[in-house]
Coordinates of N, CA and C in Angstrom, one line a residue:
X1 N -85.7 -104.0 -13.6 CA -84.3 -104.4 -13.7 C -84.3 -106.0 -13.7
X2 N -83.7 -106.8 -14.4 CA -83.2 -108.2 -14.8 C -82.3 -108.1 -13.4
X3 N -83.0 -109.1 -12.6 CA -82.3 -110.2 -12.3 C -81.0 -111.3 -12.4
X4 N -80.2 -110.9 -12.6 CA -78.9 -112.1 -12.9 C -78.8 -112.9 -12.1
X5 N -79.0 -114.4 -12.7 CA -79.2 -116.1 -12.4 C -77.9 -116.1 -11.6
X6 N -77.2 -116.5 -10.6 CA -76.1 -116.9 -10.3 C -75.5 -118.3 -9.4
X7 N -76.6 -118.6 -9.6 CA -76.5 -120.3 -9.0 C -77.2 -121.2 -10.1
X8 N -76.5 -122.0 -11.0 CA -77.6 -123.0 -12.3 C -76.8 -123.9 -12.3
X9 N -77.5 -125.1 -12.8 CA -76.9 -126.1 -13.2 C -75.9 -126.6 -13.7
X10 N -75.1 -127.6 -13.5 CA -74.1 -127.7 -13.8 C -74.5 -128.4 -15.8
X11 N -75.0 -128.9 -16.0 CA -75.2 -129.3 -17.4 C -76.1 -128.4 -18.2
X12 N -76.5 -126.8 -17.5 CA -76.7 -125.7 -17.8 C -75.5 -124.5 -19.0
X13 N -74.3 -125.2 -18.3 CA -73.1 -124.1 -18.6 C -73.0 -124.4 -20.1
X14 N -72.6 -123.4 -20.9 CA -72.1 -123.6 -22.1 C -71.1 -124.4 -22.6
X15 N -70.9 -125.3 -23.3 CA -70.0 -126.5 -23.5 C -69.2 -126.0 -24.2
X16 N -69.3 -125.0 -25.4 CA -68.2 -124.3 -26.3 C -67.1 -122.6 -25.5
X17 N -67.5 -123.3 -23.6 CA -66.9 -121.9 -23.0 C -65.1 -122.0 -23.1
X18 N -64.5 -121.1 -23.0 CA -62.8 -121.4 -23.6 C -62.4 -121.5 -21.7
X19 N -62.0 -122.5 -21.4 CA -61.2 -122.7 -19.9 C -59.9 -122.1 -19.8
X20 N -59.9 -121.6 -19.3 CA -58.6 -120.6 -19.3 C -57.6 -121.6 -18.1
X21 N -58.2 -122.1 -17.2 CA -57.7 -122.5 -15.8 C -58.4 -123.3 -14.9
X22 N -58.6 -124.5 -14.3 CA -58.8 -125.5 -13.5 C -58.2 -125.5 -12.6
X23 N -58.8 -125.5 -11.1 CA -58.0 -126.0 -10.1 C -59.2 -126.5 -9.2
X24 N -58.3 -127.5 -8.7 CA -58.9 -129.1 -8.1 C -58.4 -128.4 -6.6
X25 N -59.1 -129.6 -5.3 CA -58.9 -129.5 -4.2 C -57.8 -129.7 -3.8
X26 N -56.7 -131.1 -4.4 CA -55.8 -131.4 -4.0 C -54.6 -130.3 -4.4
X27 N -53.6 -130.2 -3.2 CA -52.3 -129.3 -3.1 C -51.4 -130.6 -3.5
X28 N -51.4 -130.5 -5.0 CA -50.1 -131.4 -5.2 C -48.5 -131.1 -4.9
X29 N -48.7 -130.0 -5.0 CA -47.0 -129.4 -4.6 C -46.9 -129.9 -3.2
X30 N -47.5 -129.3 -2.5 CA -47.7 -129.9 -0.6 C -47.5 -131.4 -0.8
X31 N -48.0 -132.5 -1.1 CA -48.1 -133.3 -1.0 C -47.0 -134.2 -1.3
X32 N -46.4 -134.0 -2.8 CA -45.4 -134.0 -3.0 C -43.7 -133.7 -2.7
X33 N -44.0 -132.7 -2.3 CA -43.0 -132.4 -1.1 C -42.7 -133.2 0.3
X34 N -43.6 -133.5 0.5 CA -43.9 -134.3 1.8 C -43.4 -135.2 1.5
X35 N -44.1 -135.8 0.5 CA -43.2 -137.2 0.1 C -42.0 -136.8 0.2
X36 N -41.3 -136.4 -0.5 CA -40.0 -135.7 -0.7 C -39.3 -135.9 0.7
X37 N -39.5 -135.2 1.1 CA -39.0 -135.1 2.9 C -39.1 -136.3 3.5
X38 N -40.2 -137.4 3.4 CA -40.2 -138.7 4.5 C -39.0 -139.2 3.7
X39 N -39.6 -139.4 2.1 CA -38.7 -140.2 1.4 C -37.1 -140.1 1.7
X40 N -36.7 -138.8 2.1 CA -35.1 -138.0 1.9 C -35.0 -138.7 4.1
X41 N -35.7 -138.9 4.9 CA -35.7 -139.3 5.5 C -35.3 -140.7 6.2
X42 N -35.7 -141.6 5.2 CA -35.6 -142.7 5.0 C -34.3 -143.3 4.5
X43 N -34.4 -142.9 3.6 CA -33.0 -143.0 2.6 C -31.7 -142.6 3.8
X44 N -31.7 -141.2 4.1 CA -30.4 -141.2 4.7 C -30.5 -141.7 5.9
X45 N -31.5 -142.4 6.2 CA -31.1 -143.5 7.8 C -31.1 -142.4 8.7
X46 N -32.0 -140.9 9.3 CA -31.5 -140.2 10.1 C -32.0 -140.9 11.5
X47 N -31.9 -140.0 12.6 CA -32.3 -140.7 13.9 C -33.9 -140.5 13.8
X48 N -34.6 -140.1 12.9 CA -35.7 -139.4 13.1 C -36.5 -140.1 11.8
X49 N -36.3 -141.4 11.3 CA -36.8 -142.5 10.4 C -37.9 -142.8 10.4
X50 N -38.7 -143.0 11.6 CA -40.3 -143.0 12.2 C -40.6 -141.7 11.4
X51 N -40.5 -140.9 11.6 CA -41.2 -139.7 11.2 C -41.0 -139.5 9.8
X52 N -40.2 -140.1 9.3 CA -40.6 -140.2 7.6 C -41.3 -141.2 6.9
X53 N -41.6 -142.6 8.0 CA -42.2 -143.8 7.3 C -43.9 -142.9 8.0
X54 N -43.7 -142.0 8.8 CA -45.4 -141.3 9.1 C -45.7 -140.3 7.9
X55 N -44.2 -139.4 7.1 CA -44.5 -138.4 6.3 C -44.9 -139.3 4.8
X56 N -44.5 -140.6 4.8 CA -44.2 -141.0 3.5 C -46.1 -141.6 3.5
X57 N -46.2 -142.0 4.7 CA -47.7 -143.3 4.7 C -48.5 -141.7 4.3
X58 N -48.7 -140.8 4.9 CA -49.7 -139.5 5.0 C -49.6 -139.0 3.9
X59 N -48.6 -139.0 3.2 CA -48.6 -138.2 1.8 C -49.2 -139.4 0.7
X60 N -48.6 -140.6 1.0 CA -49.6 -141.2 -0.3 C -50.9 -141.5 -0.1
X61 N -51.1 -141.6 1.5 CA -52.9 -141.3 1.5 C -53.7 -140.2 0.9
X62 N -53.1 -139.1 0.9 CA -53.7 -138.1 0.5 C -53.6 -138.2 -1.0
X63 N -52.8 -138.4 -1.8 CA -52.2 -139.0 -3.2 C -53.5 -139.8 -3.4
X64 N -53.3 -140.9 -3.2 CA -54.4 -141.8 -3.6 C -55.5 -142.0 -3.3
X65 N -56.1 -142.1 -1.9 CA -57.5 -142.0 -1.3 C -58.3 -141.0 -1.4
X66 N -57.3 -139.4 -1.1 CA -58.5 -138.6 -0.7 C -58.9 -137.9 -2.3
X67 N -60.1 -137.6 -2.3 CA -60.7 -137.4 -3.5 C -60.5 -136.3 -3.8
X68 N -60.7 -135.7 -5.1 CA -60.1 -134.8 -6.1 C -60.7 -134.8 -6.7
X69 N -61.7 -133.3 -6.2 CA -62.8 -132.5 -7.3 C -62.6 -131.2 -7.7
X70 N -63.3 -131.2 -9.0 CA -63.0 -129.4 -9.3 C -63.7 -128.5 -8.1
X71 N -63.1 -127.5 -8.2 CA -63.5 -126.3 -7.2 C -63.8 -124.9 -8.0
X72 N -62.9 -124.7 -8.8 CA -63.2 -123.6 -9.7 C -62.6 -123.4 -10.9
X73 N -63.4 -122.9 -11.6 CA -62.9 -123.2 -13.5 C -63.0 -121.5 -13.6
X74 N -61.5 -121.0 -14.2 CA -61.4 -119.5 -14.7 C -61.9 -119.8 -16.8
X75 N -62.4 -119.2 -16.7 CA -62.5 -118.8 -18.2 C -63.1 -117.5 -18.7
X76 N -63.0 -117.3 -20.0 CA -62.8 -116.0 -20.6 C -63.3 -115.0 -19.6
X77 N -64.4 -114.9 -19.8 CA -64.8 -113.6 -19.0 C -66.0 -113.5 -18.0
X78 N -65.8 -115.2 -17.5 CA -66.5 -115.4 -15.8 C -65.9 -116.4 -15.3
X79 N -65.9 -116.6 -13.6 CA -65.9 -118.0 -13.4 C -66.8 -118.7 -12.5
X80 N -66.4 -119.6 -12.7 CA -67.3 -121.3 -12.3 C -67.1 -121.4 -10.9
X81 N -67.9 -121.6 -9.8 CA -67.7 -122.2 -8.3 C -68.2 -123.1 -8.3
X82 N -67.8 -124.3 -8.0 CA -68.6 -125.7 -7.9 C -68.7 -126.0 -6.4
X83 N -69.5 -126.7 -5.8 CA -69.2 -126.9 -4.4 C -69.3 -128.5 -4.2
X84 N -69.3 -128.8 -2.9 CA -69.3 -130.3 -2.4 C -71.2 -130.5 -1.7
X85 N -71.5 -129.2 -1.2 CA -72.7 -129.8 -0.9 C -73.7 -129.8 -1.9
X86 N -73.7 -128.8 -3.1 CA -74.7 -129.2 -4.6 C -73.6 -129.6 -5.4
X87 N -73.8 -131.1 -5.5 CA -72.8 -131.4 -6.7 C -73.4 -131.2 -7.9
X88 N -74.6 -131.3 -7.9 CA -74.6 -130.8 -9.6 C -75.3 -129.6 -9.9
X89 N -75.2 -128.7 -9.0 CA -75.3 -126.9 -9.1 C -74.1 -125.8 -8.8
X90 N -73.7 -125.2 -9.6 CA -72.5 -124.3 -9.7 C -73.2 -122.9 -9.6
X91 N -71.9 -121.8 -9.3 CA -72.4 -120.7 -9.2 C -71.2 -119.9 -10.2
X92 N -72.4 -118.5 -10.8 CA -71.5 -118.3 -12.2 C -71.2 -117.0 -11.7
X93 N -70.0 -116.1 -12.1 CA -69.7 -114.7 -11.9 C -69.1 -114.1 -12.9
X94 N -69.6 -113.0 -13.6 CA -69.0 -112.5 -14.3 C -68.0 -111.5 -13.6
X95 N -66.5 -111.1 -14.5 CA -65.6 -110.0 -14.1 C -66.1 -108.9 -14.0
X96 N -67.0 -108.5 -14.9 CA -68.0 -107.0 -14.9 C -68.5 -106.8 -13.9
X97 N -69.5 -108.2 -13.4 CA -70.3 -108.2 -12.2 C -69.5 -107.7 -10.9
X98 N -67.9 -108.0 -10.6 CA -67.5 -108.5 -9.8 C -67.4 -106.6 -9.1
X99 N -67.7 -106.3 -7.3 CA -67.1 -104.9 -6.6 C -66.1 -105.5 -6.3
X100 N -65.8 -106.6 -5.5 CA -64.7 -106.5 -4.6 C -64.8 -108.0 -4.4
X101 N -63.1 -108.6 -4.2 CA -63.2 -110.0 -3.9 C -62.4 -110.2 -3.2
X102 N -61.9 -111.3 -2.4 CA -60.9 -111.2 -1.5 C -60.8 -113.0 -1.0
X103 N -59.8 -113.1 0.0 CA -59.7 -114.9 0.7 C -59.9 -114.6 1.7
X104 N -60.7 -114.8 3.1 CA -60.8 -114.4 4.0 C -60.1 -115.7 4.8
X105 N -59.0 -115.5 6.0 CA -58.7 -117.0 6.6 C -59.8 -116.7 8.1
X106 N -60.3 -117.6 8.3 CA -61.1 -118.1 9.2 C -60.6 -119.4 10.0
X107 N -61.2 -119.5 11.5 CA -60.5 -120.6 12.0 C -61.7 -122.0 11.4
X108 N -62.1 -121.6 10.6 CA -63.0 -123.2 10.4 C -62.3 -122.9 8.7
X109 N -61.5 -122.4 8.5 CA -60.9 -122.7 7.2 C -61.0 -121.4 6.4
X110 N -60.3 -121.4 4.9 CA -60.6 -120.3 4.4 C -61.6 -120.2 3.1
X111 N -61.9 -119.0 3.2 CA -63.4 -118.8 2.0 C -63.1 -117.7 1.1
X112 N -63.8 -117.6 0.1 CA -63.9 -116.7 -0.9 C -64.8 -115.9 -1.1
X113 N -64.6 -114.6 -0.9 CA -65.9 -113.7 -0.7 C -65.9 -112.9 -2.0
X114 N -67.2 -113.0 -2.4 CA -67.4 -112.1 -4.1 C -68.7 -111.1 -3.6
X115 N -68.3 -110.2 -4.0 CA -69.1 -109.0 -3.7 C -69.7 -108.3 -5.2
X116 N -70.8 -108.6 -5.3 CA -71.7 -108.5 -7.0 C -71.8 -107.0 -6.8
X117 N -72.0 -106.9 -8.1 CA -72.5 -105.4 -8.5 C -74.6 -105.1 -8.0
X118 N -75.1 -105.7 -8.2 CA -76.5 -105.9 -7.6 C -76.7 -106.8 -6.1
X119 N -75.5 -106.6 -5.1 CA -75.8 -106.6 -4.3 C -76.0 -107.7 -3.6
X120 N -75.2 -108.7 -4.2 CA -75.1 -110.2 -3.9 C -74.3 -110.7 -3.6
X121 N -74.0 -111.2 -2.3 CA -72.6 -112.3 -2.1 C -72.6 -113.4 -2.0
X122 N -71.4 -113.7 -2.3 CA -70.9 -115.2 -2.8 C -69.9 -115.5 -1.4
X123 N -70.0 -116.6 -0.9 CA -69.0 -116.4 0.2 C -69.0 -118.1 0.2
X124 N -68.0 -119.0 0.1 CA -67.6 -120.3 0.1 C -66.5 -120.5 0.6
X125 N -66.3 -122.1 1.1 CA -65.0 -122.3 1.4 C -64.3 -122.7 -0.1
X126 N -63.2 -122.4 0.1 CA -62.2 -123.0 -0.2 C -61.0 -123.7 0.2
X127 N -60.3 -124.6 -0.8 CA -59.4 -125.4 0.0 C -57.9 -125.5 -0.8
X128 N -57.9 -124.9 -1.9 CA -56.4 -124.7 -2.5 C -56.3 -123.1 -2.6
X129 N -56.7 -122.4 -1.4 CA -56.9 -120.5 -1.7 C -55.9 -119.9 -2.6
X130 N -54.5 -120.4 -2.2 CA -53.3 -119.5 -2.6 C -53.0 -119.6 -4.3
X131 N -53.7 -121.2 -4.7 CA -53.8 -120.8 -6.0 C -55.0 -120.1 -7.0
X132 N -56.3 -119.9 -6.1 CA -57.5 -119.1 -6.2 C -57.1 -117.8 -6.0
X133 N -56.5 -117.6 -5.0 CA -55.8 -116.4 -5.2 C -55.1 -115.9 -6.5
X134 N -54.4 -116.7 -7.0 CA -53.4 -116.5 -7.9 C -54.2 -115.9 -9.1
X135 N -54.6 -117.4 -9.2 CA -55.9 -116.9 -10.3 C -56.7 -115.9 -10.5
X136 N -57.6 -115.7 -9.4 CA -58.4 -114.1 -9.5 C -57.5 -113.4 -9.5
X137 N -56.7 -113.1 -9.0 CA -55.6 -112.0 -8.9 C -55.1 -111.7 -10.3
X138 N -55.1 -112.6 -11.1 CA -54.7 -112.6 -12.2 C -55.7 -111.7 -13.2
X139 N -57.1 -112.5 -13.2 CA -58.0 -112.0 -13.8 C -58.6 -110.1 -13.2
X140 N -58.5 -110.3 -12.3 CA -59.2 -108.5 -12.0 C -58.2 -108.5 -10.7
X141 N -57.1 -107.6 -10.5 CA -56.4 -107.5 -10.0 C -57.1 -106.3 -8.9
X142 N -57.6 -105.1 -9.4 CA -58.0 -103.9 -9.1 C -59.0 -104.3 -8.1
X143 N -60.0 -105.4 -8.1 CA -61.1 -105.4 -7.5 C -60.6 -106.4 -5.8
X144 N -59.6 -106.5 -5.8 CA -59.2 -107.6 -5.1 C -59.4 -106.9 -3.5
X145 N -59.4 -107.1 -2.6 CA -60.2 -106.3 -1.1 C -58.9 -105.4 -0.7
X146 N -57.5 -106.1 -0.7 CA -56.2 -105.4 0.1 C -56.2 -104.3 -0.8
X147 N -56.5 -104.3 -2.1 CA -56.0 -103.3 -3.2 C -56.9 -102.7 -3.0
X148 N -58.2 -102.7 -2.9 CA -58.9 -101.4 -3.0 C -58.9 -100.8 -1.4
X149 N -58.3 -101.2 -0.2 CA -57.9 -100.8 1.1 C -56.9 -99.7 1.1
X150 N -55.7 -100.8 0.0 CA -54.9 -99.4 -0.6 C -54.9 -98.3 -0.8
X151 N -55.6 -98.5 -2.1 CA -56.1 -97.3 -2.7 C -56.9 -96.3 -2.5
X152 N -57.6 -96.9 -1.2 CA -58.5 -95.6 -0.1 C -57.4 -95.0 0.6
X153 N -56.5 -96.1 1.1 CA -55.8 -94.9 2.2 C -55.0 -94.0 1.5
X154 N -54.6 -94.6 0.6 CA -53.5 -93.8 -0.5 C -54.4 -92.1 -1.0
X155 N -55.5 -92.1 -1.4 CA -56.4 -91.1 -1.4 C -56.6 -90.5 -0.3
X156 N -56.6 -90.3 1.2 CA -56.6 -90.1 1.8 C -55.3 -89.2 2.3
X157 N -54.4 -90.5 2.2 CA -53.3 -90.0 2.3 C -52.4 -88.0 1.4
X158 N -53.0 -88.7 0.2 CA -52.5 -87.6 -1.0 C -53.6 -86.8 -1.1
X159 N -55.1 -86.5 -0.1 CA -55.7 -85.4 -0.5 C -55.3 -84.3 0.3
X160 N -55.4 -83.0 -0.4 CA -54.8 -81.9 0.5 C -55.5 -81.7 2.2
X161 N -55.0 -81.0 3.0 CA -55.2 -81.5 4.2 C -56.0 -79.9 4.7
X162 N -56.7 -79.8 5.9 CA -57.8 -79.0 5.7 C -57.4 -77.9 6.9
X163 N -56.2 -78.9 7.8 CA -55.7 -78.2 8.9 C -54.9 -76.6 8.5
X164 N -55.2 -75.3 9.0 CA -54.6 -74.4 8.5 C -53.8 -73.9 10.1
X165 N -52.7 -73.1 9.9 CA -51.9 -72.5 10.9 C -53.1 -71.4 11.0
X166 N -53.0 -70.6 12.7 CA -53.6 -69.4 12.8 C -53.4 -68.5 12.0
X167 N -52.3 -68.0 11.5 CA -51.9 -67.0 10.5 C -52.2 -67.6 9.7
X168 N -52.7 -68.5 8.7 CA -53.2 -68.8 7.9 C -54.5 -68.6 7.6
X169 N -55.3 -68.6 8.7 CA -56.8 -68.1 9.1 C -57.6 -67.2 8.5
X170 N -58.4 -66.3 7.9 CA -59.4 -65.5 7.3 C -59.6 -64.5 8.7
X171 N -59.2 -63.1 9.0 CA -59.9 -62.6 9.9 C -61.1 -62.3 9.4
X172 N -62.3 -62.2 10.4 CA -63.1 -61.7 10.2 C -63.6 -60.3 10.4

């Protein structure tokens, strides 16, 4: 049985692959918002002024200073995990490959757990989950961990049941 590679090089990957979807570390919506809020703070002179010239400084730090790398690339019919401790090694998954995938929240942050068909996991942090979410959820819906939780109990639920009344019973 072949082995499937799942950790290669980043100048490994095929250059002619179709990107379906990119998402970076930074939560621009979050950030932006924030601004939003110190800025709407400021402006109307409320009693609570300090705390928007803190919302306004902390949103454009994050804006400008903190760095902004890819994390994961959706396309056609795998995707890309890049990480921060091998910057120039990625890990590849195909949708075929994929049993079961899920976000797991953790108090050291949240991760991404991929569950291979040959019996391999993938388990990383992540740091923009709810759009990783989105994403896989998008691409293999069915494989996703709540849904297939579902769909056991739901089977369970709707198989016929084994309990009989006494008069229901077989005499012997």
């Amino acid at each position: 049985m072949e082995k499937i590679v799942h950790t290669i090089k980043i100048e490994d990957l095929p250059q002619d692959r179709m990107i379906l979807k990119r998402i970076y570390i930074k939560p621009y919506t979050a950030i932006y918002t924030i601004l939003a809020a110190g800025a709407a703070l400021l402006i109307f002179r409320t009693q609570v002024w300090f705390l928007g010239i803190i919302l306004v400084a902390l949103s454009l730090f994050a804006l400008f200073f903190v760095n902004n790398h890819l994390q994961l690339e959706i396309c056609d019919d795998y995707a890309v995990l890049y990480s921060d401790f091998t910057p120039d090694q990625c890990q590849v998954f195909h949708w075929n490959e994929v049993i079961e995938w899920g976000i797991k929240h953790e108090a050291g942050g949240d991760f991404l757990s991929v569950r291979l068909k040959d019996g391999d996991l993938i388990h990383t942090a992540v740091n923009n989950s709810g759009t990783v979410y989105r994403a896989l959820n998008h691409q293999m819906p069915k494989q996703e961990s709540s849904y297939r939780l579902h769909e056991r109990i739901n089977e369970k639920r709707n198989a016929p049941s084994k309990f009989k009344w006494p008069w229901q019973r077989k005499k012997k």
